[in-house]
Tab-separated table of C-alpha atoms in Angstrom:
chain	number	residue	atom	x	y	z
A	1	MET	CA	108.312	111.410	131.104
A	2	GLN	CA	107.346	107.761	131.222
A	3	LEU	CA	106.650	107.600	127.535
A	4	SER	CA	109.875	109.104	126.273
A	5	ALA	CA	111.935	107.208	128.827
A	6	LEU	CA	110.330	104.023	127.627
A	7	LEU	CA	111.143	104.788	124.020
A	8	PHE	CA	114.735	105.671	124.870
A	9	THR	CA	115.322	102.497	126.851
A	10	GLN	CA	113.381	100.093	124.693
A	11	LEU	CA	114.618	101.252	121.338
A	12	PRO	CA	118.171	99.887	121.699
A	13	GLN	CA	116.768	96.541	122.872
A	14	TYR	CA	114.495	96.452	119.867
A	15	LEU	CA	117.432	96.896	117.547
A	16	LEU	CA	119.552	94.383	119.443
A	17	ASN	CA	116.908	91.752	118.802
A	18	LEU	CA	118.134	91.567	115.253
A	19	THR	CA	120.117	88.419	114.684
A	20	GLY	CA	123.470	88.257	113.027
A	21	PRO	CA	127.068	89.164	113.707
A	22	SER	CA	126.397	92.881	113.501
A	23	ALA	CA	124.158	92.962	116.562
A	24	THR	CA	126.888	94.147	118.916
A	25	SER	CA	127.672	97.159	116.800
A	26	LEU	CA	124.089	98.397	116.914
A	27	SER	CA	124.268	99.916	120.374
A	28	ALA	CA	126.944	102.247	119.065
A	29	SER	CA	124.767	103.340	116.207
A	30	ILE	CA	122.053	104.713	118.473
A	31	THR	CA	124.187	107.465	119.937
A	32	ASN	CA	126.029	108.128	116.693
A	33	PRO	CA	123.603	109.412	114.125
A	34	SER	CA	126.061	108.902	111.305
A	35	LEU	CA	124.813	106.067	109.199
A	36	SER	CA	128.222	105.403	107.733
A	37	ILE	CA	129.244	103.326	110.736
A	38	LEU	CA	126.577	100.722	110.037
A	39	PRO	CA	127.883	97.446	108.669
A	40	GLU	CA	126.818	96.918	105.090
A	41	ASP	CA	124.526	93.992	105.736
A	42	MET	CA	122.586	95.975	108.322
A	43	ALA	CA	122.407	99.042	106.117
A	44	LYS	CA	120.582	96.907	103.576
A	45	THR	CA	117.943	95.921	106.131
A	46	LYS	CA	115.302	98.383	105.070
A	47	PHE	CA	112.980	98.173	108.014
A	48	THR	CA	115.169	98.321	111.077
A	49	LEU	CA	118.214	100.122	109.734
A	50	PRO	CA	118.911	102.691	108.532
A	51	ALA	CA	115.227	103.716	108.744
A	52	LEU	CA	114.538	103.176	112.404
A	53	PRO	CA	117.374	105.041	114.116
A	54	TYR	CA	117.315	107.678	111.406
A	55	ALA	CA	113.652	108.499	111.952
A	56	TYR	CA	114.050	108.571	115.704
A	57	ASP	CA	117.235	110.640	115.539
A	58	VAL	CA	115.370	113.132	113.388
A	59	PHE	CA	112.362	113.071	115.742
A	60	TRP	CA	114.190	113.588	119.048
A	61	ALA	CA	116.162	116.460	117.532
A	62	ASN	CA	113.038	118.219	116.290
A	63	LEU	CA	111.414	118.400	119.746
A	64	ALA	CA	112.157	120.994	122.428
A	65	PRO	CA	110.727	121.829	125.868
A	66	ALA	CA	107.770	124.175	125.587
A	67	ASP	CA	109.317	126.958	127.651
A	68	THR	CA	112.418	127.360	125.462
A	69	SER	CA	112.989	129.790	122.645
A	70	GLN	CA	113.599	126.846	120.299
A	71	ALA	CA	109.953	125.847	120.732
A	72	LYS	CA	108.754	129.166	119.307
A	73	PRO	CA	108.131	129.533	115.562
A	74	GLU	CA	109.933	132.887	115.821
A	75	SER	CA	113.148	130.833	115.956
A	76	ALA	CA	112.547	129.926	112.319
A	77	PRO	CA	112.048	133.183	110.430
A	78	LYS	CA	112.917	131.904	106.956
A	79	LEU	CA	110.962	128.689	107.366
A	80	THR	CA	107.843	130.363	108.754
A	81	GLU	CA	107.991	132.851	105.898
A	82	ALA	CA	107.986	129.960	103.426
A	83	ILE	CA	105.185	128.267	105.385
A	84	SER	CA	102.995	131.366	105.219
A	85	ALA	CA	103.713	131.748	101.525
A	86	LYS	CA	102.681	128.151	100.795
A	87	TYR	CA	99.891	127.579	103.327
A	88	GLY	CA	98.481	131.088	103.753
A	89	SER	CA	99.342	131.334	107.422
A	90	TYR	CA	100.998	129.423	110.242
A	91	ASP	CA	97.574	128.398	111.564
A	92	GLY	CA	96.499	127.249	108.119
A	93	PHE	CA	99.631	125.122	107.942
A	94	LYS	CA	99.052	123.670	111.428
A	95	ASP	CA	95.453	122.778	110.523
A	96	GLU	CA	96.484	121.076	107.308
A	97	PHE	CA	99.326	119.125	108.913
A	98	THR	CA	97.055	118.132	111.810
A	99	GLY	CA	94.438	116.860	109.364
A	100	VAL	CA	97.017	114.768	107.552
A	101	LEU	CA	98.324	113.281	110.812
A	102	LEU	CA	94.863	112.389	112.097
A	103	GLY	CA	93.966	110.838	108.752
A	104	LEU	CA	96.866	108.410	108.848
A	105	GLN	CA	95.577	104.829	108.861
A	106	GLY	CA	97.756	102.348	110.728
A	107	SER	CA	101.301	103.175	111.834
A	108	GLY	CA	103.474	105.899	110.370
A	109	TRP	CA	104.901	109.398	110.507
A	110	GLY	CA	103.973	112.829	109.217
A	111	TRP	CA	106.712	115.097	107.899
A	112	LEU	CA	107.225	118.662	106.748
A	113	VAL	CA	109.722	118.254	103.914
A	114	LYS	CA	111.570	120.421	101.446
A	115	ASN	CA	111.944	119.318	97.852
A	116	GLU	CA	115.692	119.507	97.360
A	117	LYS	CA	115.367	120.542	93.723
A	118	THR	CA	112.498	123.018	93.797
A	119	GLU	CA	112.945	124.121	97.447
A	120	GLN	CA	109.152	123.757	97.792
A	121	LEU	CA	107.655	122.723	101.105
A	122	ASP	CA	105.298	119.767	101.376
A	123	ILE	CA	103.565	117.619	103.980
A	124	VAL	CA	104.047	113.885	103.486
A	125	ILE	CA	103.201	110.659	105.281
A	126	THR	CA	105.540	107.712	105.548
A	127	LYS	CA	103.954	104.394	106.535
A	128	ASP	CA	105.350	102.150	109.274
A	129	GLN	CA	109.046	103.111	109.545
A	130	ASP	CA	109.606	104.117	105.939
A	131	PRO	CA	112.058	107.030	105.842
A	132	VAL	CA	111.663	110.203	103.807
A	133	VAL	CA	113.381	109.517	100.499
A	134	GLY	CA	113.359	110.604	96.893
A	135	GLY	CA	114.910	114.057	96.872
A	136	LEU	CA	112.915	115.255	99.877
A	137	ALA	CA	114.698	116.638	102.930
A	138	PRO	CA	112.839	116.168	106.237
A	139	ILE	CA	112.372	119.422	108.172
A	140	PHE	CA	110.462	117.957	111.089
A	141	GLY	CA	108.560	114.765	111.732
A	142	ILE	CA	105.796	113.652	114.072
A	143	ASP	CA	105.507	110.023	115.179
A	144	MET	CA	101.946	108.707	114.858
A	145	TRP	CA	102.634	105.124	115.955
A	146	GLU	CA	100.352	104.350	118.898
A	147	HIS	CA	103.342	103.816	121.175
A	148	ALA	CA	104.214	107.499	120.750
A	149	TYR	CA	101.142	108.625	122.688
A	150	TYR	CA	99.039	105.730	123.945
A	151	LEU	CA	100.119	105.530	127.595
A	152	GLN	CA	99.228	109.179	128.070
A	153	TYR	CA	96.420	109.847	125.581
A	154	PHE	CA	94.941	106.369	124.886
A	155	ASN	CA	93.235	106.689	121.503
A	156	ASP	CA	92.848	110.487	121.739
A	157	LYS	CA	95.263	111.241	118.885
A	158	ALA	CA	93.840	114.738	118.442
A	159	SER	CA	94.995	115.833	121.905
A	160	TYR	CA	98.460	114.368	121.318
A	161	VAL	CA	98.798	116.229	118.015
A	162	ASN	CA	97.413	119.498	119.403
A	163	GLY	CA	99.899	119.272	122.267
A	164	ILE	CA	102.928	118.453	120.155
A	165	TRP	CA	102.678	121.801	118.386
A	166	ASN	CA	103.963	123.293	121.681
A	167	ILE	CA	107.211	121.327	121.548
A	168	ILE	CA	108.364	121.459	117.951
A	169	ASN	CA	111.991	122.567	117.814
A	170	TRP	CA	111.731	125.393	115.284
A	171	ASP	CA	115.414	126.187	115.672
A	172	THR	CA	116.328	122.705	114.396
A	173	ALA	CA	113.665	122.989	111.731
A	174	GLU	CA	115.120	126.273	110.461
A	175	GLY	CA	118.550	124.670	110.315
A	176	ARG	CA	117.247	121.765	108.283
A	177	TYR	CA	115.290	124.078	105.997
A	178	LEU	CA	118.314	126.239	105.274
A	179	GLY	CA	121.152	123.771	105.477
A	180	GLY	CA	120.005	120.441	104.101
A	181	ARG	CA	119.995	117.748	106.742
A	182	GLY	CA	120.913	120.058	109.622
A	183	GLY	CA	124.007	118.021	110.300
A	184	LEU	CA	122.228	114.715	110.845
B	1	MET	CA	75.944	93.269	116.228
B	2	ILE	CA	72.675	94.845	115.219
B	3	LEU	CA	71.944	96.172	111.776
B	4	ASP	CA	69.367	98.910	111.868
B	5	LEU	CA	67.491	98.156	108.675
B	6	GLU	CA	65.647	101.443	108.523
B	7	SER	CA	68.600	103.756	108.643
B	8	GLY	CA	71.138	101.242	107.329
B	9	THR	CA	73.474	101.949	110.207
B	10	GLN	CA	75.294	99.298	112.118
B	11	ARG	CA	75.522	99.118	115.861
B	12	PHE	CA	78.060	97.338	117.891
B	13	LEU	CA	77.475	95.935	121.347
B	14	VAL	CA	80.105	95.064	123.893
B	15	THR	CA	80.207	91.283	123.910
B	16	TYR	CA	82.091	90.769	127.150
B	17	SER	CA	80.803	90.969	130.680
B	18	PRO	CA	82.689	91.483	132.784
B	19	LEU	CA	85.508	93.169	130.883
B	20	GLN	CA	87.985	91.588	133.281
B	21	ALA	CA	87.047	88.129	131.989
B	22	LEU	CA	90.206	87.728	129.956
B	23	GLU	CA	92.612	88.633	132.730
B	24	PRO	CA	95.436	88.180	133.404
B	25	TYR	CA	96.172	87.856	129.681
B	26	ILE	CA	94.317	90.969	128.537
B	27	SER	CA	93.504	93.566	131.189
B	28	GLY	CA	90.027	94.907	131.847
B	29	GLN	CA	91.344	98.398	131.095
B	30	ILE	CA	92.434	97.363	127.609
B	31	MET	CA	89.115	95.608	126.975
B	32	GLN	CA	87.195	98.715	128.051
B	33	ILE	CA	89.139	101.079	125.815
B	34	HIS	CA	89.491	98.628	122.939
B	35	HIS	CA	85.701	98.067	122.845
B	36	SER	CA	84.258	101.444	123.745
B	37	ARG	CA	86.744	103.666	121.933
B	38	HIS	CA	88.567	101.835	119.155
B	39	HIS	CA	85.884	99.432	117.930
B	40	GLN	CA	83.129	101.983	118.535
B	41	THR	CA	85.024	104.557	116.465
B	42	TYR	CA	85.294	102.130	113.549
B	43	VAL	CA	81.524	101.568	113.722
B	44	ASP	CA	80.749	105.306	113.934
B	45	ASN	CA	83.081	106.102	111.037
B	46	LEU	CA	81.748	103.200	108.983
B	47	ASN	CA	78.195	104.446	109.493
B	48	ALA	CA	79.187	107.933	108.386
B	49	ALA	CA	81.078	106.666	105.347
B	50	THR	CA	78.278	104.366	104.221
B	51	ALA	CA	75.673	107.116	104.672
B	52	ASN	CA	77.794	109.368	102.466
B	53	HIS	CA	78.254	106.513	100.021
B	54	VAL	CA	74.495	106.001	99.743
B	55	ARG	CA	74.134	109.671	98.931
B	56	ALA	CA	76.907	109.508	96.346
B	57	LEU	CA	75.222	106.509	94.710
B	58	GLN	CA	71.885	108.316	94.617
B	59	GLU	CA	73.551	111.325	93.022
B	60	ASN	CA	75.540	109.188	90.589
B	61	ASP	CA	78.698	110.842	91.911
B	62	VAL	CA	81.335	108.285	91.029
B	63	ARG	CA	84.216	110.484	92.164
B	64	ALA	CA	82.667	110.823	95.617
B	65	GLN	CA	82.080	107.062	95.744
B	66	ILE	CA	85.738	106.433	94.959
B	67	ASN	CA	86.777	109.014	97.523
B	68	LEU	CA	84.892	107.109	100.207
B	69	GLN	CA	86.363	103.711	99.416
B	70	GLN	CA	89.380	104.000	101.699
B	71	ALA	CA	87.222	105.074	104.652
B	72	ILE	CA	84.831	102.163	104.063
B	73	LYS	CA	87.699	99.713	103.700
B	74	PHE	CA	89.502	100.913	106.802
B	75	ASN	CA	86.524	101.324	109.114
B	76	GLY	CA	84.562	98.408	107.691
B	77	GLY	CA	87.624	96.239	108.046
B	78	GLY	CA	88.096	97.476	111.601
B	79	HIS	CA	84.504	96.575	112.457
B	80	ILE	CA	84.754	93.115	110.871
B	81	ASN	CA	88.140	92.315	112.373
B	82	HIS	CA	87.223	93.341	115.896
B	83	SER	CA	83.883	91.553	115.753
B	84	LEU	CA	85.644	88.342	114.750
B	85	PHE	CA	88.262	88.934	117.457
B	86	TRP	CA	85.893	89.326	120.427
B	87	ALA	CA	84.102	86.161	119.369
B	88	ASN	CA	87.324	84.162	119.105
B	89	LEU	CA	88.454	84.916	122.665
B	90	ALA	CA	87.269	83.121	125.815
B	91	PRO	CA	88.167	83.274	129.521
B	92	ALA	CA	91.097	80.996	130.289
B	93	ASP	CA	89.228	78.814	132.776
B	94	THR	CA	86.464	77.810	130.363
B	95	SER	CA	86.236	74.689	128.224
B	96	GLN	CA	86.004	76.895	125.121
B	97	ALA	CA	89.578	78.029	125.786
B	98	LYS	CA	90.882	74.470	125.483
B	99	PRO	CA	92.025	73.153	122.089
B	100	GLU	CA	90.132	69.958	122.958
B	101	SER	CA	86.983	71.923	122.095
B	102	ALA	CA	88.099	71.845	118.474
B	103	PRO	CA	88.796	68.198	117.604
B	104	LYS	CA	88.460	68.499	113.823
B	105	LEU	CA	90.422	71.739	113.648
B	106	THR	CA	93.255	70.545	115.872
B	107	GLU	CA	93.470	67.377	113.788
B	108	ALA	CA	93.895	69.494	110.667
B	109	ILE	CA	96.421	71.695	112.478
B	110	SER	CA	98.539	68.699	113.451
B	111	ALA	CA	98.349	67.340	109.918
B	112	LYS	CA	99.550	70.621	108.435
B	113	TYR	CA	101.957	71.909	111.079
B	114	GLY	CA	103.204	68.660	112.626
B	115	SER	CA	101.826	69.381	116.079
B	116	TYR	CA	99.837	71.951	118.022
B	117	ASP	CA	103.068	73.343	119.481
B	118	GLY	CA	104.642	73.546	116.044
B	119	PHE	CA	101.607	75.503	114.866
B	120	LYS	CA	101.738	77.824	117.885
B	121	ASP	CA	105.420	78.501	117.282
B	122	GLU	CA	104.902	79.271	113.616
B	123	PHE	CA	101.915	81.522	114.233
B	124	THR	CA	103.768	83.293	117.033
B	125	GLY	CA	106.725	83.901	114.752
B	126	VAL	CA	104.479	85.398	112.102
B	127	LEU	CA	102.769	87.688	114.623
B	128	LEU	CA	106.032	88.944	116.086
B	129	GLY	CA	107.412	89.556	112.617
B	130	LEU	CA	104.560	91.877	111.647
B	131	GLN	CA	105.902	95.354	110.880
B	132	GLY	CA	103.572	98.211	111.736
B	133	SER	CA	99.893	97.637	112.496
B	134	GLY	CA	97.919	94.565	111.497
B	135	TRP	CA	96.422	91.213	112.348
B	136	GLY	CA	97.450	87.567	112.195
B	137	TRP	CA	94.852	85.012	111.143
B	138	LEU	CA	94.442	81.281	110.938
B	139	VAL	CA	92.390	80.861	107.769
B	140	LYS	CA	90.843	78.086	105.725
B	141	ASN	CA	91.023	78.181	101.956
B	142	GLU	CA	87.380	77.816	100.985
B	143	LYS	CA	88.205	75.857	97.837
B	144	THR	CA	90.968	73.530	98.993
B	145	GLU	CA	89.971	73.433	102.689
B	146	GLN	CA	93.686	73.931	103.460
B	147	LEU	CA	94.706	75.843	106.571
B	148	ASP	CA	97.075	78.783	106.370
B	149	ILE	CA	98.462	81.578	108.526
B	150	VAL	CA	98.152	85.036	106.985
B	151	ILE	CA	98.783	88.642	107.951
B	152	THR	CA	96.483	91.515	107.096
B	153	LYS	CA	97.963	95.019	107.384
B	154	ASP	CA	96.225	97.884	109.192
B	155	GLN	CA	92.491	96.995	109.173
B	156	ASP	CA	92.425	95.045	105.933
B	157	PRO	CA	89.956	92.158	106.375
B	158	VAL	CA	90.587	88.579	105.300
B	159	VAL	CA	89.323	88.337	101.729
B	160	GLY	CA	89.854	86.390	98.555
B	161	GLY	CA	88.304	82.993	99.177
B	162	LEU	CA	89.829	82.633	102.640
B	163	ALA	CA	87.614	82.072	105.688
B	164	PRO	CA	88.983	83.466	108.955
B	165	ILE	CA	89.092	80.861	111.747
B	166	PHE	CA	90.601	83.071	114.418
B	167	GLY	CA	92.493	86.324	114.467
B	168	ILE	CA	94.925	88.066	116.804
B	169	ASP	CA	95.128	91.861	116.943
B	170	MET	CA	98.741	93.098	116.751
B	171	TRP	CA	97.952	96.847	116.748
B	172	GLU	CA	99.790	98.405	119.697
B	173	HIS	CA	96.485	99.479	121.262
B	174	ALA	CA	95.676	95.769	121.722
B	175	TYR	CA	98.457	95.314	124.307
B	176	TYR	CA	100.448	98.460	125.007
B	177	LEU	CA	98.817	99.593	128.265
B	178	GLN	CA	99.605	96.233	129.833
B	179	TYR	CA	102.691	94.937	128.041
B	180	PHE	CA	104.312	98.119	126.664
B	181	ASN	CA	106.407	96.957	123.733
B	182	ASP	CA	106.724	93.369	125.023
B	183	LYS	CA	104.736	91.842	122.172
B	184	ALA	CA	106.111	88.378	122.872
B	185	SER	CA	104.490	88.245	126.316
B	186	TYR	CA	101.173	89.429	124.890
B	187	VAL	CA	101.228	86.749	122.200
B	188	ASN	CA	102.348	84.014	124.587
B	189	GLY	CA	99.508	84.956	126.908
B	190	ILE	CA	96.800	85.112	124.279
B	191	TRP	CA	97.222	81.419	123.517
B	192	ASN	CA	95.453	80.829	126.869
B	193	ILE	CA	92.302	82.653	125.770
B	194	ILE	CA	91.659	81.573	122.199
B	195	ASN	CA	88.052	80.407	121.829
B	196	TRP	CA	88.599	77.010	120.213
B	197	ASP	CA	84.872	76.306	120.253
B	198	THR	CA	84.232	79.305	117.992
B	199	ALA	CA	87.263	78.354	115.900
B	200	GLU	CA	85.916	74.823	115.357
B	201	GLY	CA	82.571	76.257	114.288
B	202	ARG	CA	84.218	78.531	111.770
B	203	TYR	CA	86.437	75.745	110.488
B	204	LEU	CA	83.481	73.414	109.929
B	205	GLY	CA	80.702	75.784	109.045
B	206	GLY	CA	82.045	78.635	106.964
B	207	ARG	CA	81.791	81.971	108.726
B	208	GLY	CA	80.492	80.531	112.007
B	209	GLY	CA	77.354	82.577	111.913
B	210	LEU	CA	79.024	85.982	112.181
B	211	LYS	CA	76.414	88.431	111.034
B	212	LEU	CA	77.319	92.077	110.836
C-alpha cells in the first residue's frame, strides 16, 4: 500500500519539477493517458515525456488484485495459447521472463511484447525509462527500478518478481495482444 | 579488502563501526543493507564470474570469456565503486569531514569552480540530473591534473586516465529507505560526510592506496 501510494503521489511532483511554460499542463496529462494533449516541446523531451507517464500508465493498467478473475491467466486464452506455443508452457515463459528481469543491470523495465508485423511474442528490456518502440506493442510490463520494490523487499528482487506474477492483469494483457494498444 | 591469493577470490569487509556513524545523513539501516547485501552481492558475483573466467581462459574458450565480460564489468565495477565510496565518507563530527582537511584539493576546486559553494552547486546539479542508476565523481585527469565532475552509469567504474577523488552513489538503494524519492535532501546531506582527508590523499597521491 505504502509503495504504490508513494508512486502515485510522487510521480506528478516529479513531472512538475520540469521547468518551462508547459509545467502546469503536466498534471492533466497524468490522468489522461492520451499523449496527444502534451505540448509539442514536452513531447520532444525523451526522458520525462512521453516515456514516463506512458510506461506508468501501461504498468498500472496491467496489474490487478490477486483475488480477481483478471489476475488469472485464464482471462487471456488467446495470449496464453501463443505463450505456450512460443515458450513451451506458461511456467517455461514465467521462468524465462523472471530470468530476464533478474538479470537487468541498473534501472529499467521488462516487457512482454508483440511484434506488430509478425505477431510474434518476445521478452524485451528497456533501460531507465526508455519506452517500447520500433514496431513492438507492449502487452505487459514489470518495473524493475529499485523504487518499485525496495521499501518492501529491500534488495530481494527475486521475491518481488515471484510475487508480481500473482497480480498481472491478464484481461488487459489479452486486450493488448488482440487489439493493439488496448486503448491506451 | 582482502585478496585471497590462493583461490583468487576477493573478500570485502565492512569498513564502518558502528553503522550508525554517518547518521543523520545516511541511516544505520541503509548502511547495514548497503554493505551486507548490495556490496557483498557484487563481491560474491565477481568471485563467481572471475572463477568462471579463469576456467574459460584455461580452456581457451573465447566465447565463454566474452560472455562473462558484462558480469565482470558490472560486479567488478560495483565492488570498486562501493569500496571507494565507503572510504570517502566520514562521520560529520570528525575533522576528516571538513574541507579544511584538504587544503591542496580545495585550492584546486576554488581555482576551477570559483568557490567551494560553486563547486558544490555544480556537483549537486549533476547528481540530481542523473537519469536511472549511477554515480557522480570528482576526478582528476592523470595527464593534465585538471579536476572534473563525471557521471558513470549503473556500476561502470571511472576509467580512461581519470583518477577518482570521491564518489557519490545515486542508485536508489543508497537513499530510498530514508529519503524515498527526495534525492535533493540526500545529496544536500551527504556534503556533511564527505571524507576530505581521503579525497586530499587521492588528489595528491594517485589512487590513495586503495587496494582491491
